[in-house]
Coordinates of C-alpha atoms in Angstrom, one line a residue:
M1 CA -26.2 178.7 55.4
T2 CA -26.7 181.8 53.2
F3 CA -27.5 185.3 54.3
D4 CA -29.2 188.3 52.5
V5 CA -26.8 191.2 52.1
L6 CA -28.0 194.8 52.4
V7 CA -25.9 197.8 51.4
L8 CA -26.9 201.4 51.1
P9 CA -26.6 202.6 47.5
D10 CA -25.0 205.8 48.7
L11 CA -21.9 203.8 49.7
F12 CA -21.0 203.3 46.1
K13 CA -21.2 207.0 45.2
N14 CA -17.8 207.9 46.4
L15 CA -16.0 204.8 45.0
P16 CA -13.9 205.1 41.9
P17 CA -15.7 203.3 39.0
T18 CA -12.8 201.1 38.4
F19 CA -13.1 199.5 41.9
R20 CA -16.9 199.2 42.0
D21 CA -17.1 195.9 40.2
N22 CA -14.5 194.3 42.5
I23 CA -16.3 195.5 45.6
K24 CA -19.7 194.2 44.2
V25 CA -18.1 190.8 43.7
A26 CA -16.7 190.8 47.2
I27 CA -20.1 191.8 48.6
K28 CA -21.7 188.8 47.0
E29 CA -19.3 186.6 48.9
L30 CA -20.8 187.9 52.1
N31 CA -23.8 185.6 51.7
D32 CA -21.5 183.5 54.0
P33 CA -20.2 186.3 56.2
S34 CA -18.4 184.5 59.0
P35 CA -14.7 185.1 59.4
G36 CA -12.6 182.2 58.0
T37 CA -15.2 181.3 55.3
G38 CA -15.4 182.0 51.6
K39 CA -13.1 184.4 49.9
G40 CA -11.4 187.5 51.1
E41 CA -10.0 188.4 54.5
K42 CA -12.8 188.7 56.9
K43 CA -12.0 189.8 60.5
E44 CA -14.0 190.6 63.6
I45 CA -13.3 194.1 64.8
K46 CA -12.2 194.1 68.4
G47 CA -13.4 196.8 70.7
A48 CA -16.5 197.7 68.7
N49 CA -19.6 198.5 70.7
D50 CA -21.6 196.0 68.6
V51 CA -19.9 193.1 67.0
A52 CA -18.7 194.2 63.6
Y53 CA -16.5 192.8 60.9
R54 CA -14.4 194.1 58.1
L55 CA -13.6 192.5 54.7
R56 CA -10.4 193.6 52.9
V57 CA -10.8 194.1 49.1
G58 CA -7.6 195.4 47.7
R59 CA -7.0 198.9 49.2
F60 CA -10.7 199.0 50.4
R61 CA -12.3 197.9 53.6
I62 CA -16.0 196.8 53.8
F63 CA -17.5 197.1 57.3
Y64 CA -20.5 195.1 58.2
R65 CA -22.6 193.6 60.9
I66 CA -24.3 190.2 60.9
D67 CA -27.9 189.6 62.2
K68 CA -27.9 185.8 62.6
E69 CA -31.6 185.7 63.6
K70 CA -32.7 187.5 60.4
R71 CA -29.9 185.9 58.4
T72 CA -28.9 189.3 57.1
V73 CA -25.6 191.1 56.6
Y74 CA -25.8 194.9 56.9
I75 CA -22.9 196.8 55.2
F76 CA -22.5 200.2 56.9
D77 CA -19.2 201.5 55.4
I78 CA -16.8 201.1 52.5
L79 CA -13.6 203.0 52.8
T80 CA -10.0 203.0 51.6
A81 CA -7.5 201.6 54.2
E82 CA -6.3 205.1 54.9
Q83 CA -9.8 206.4 55.5
A84 CA -10.6 203.4 57.7
H85 CA -7.6 204.0 59.8
K86 CA -8.5 207.7 60.3
K87 CA -12.1 206.9 61.1
Y88 CA -11.8 203.7 63.2
G89 CA -8.1 203.5 64.1
R90 CA -5.9 200.6 63.1
L91 CA -8.0 197.5 63.0

């Protein structure tokens, strides 16, 4: 079961160019977004108002939501681990 993956172009603006390709490859893996599937460490974020997930890619974290009815993954944040801990706490 594959999903469409939507990401705001602005999220790539602040990424160092050397990491963009790795992150783009990881995002393509989110066409099967459920934790425990595909590559990468996908994890449900506990305590989020809406169910959200994070994918670890090296020192970066990709945060996303899954709409199973629309079969779409919405990426809403890409941060370094340090930035993610400051913004969301330790996940």
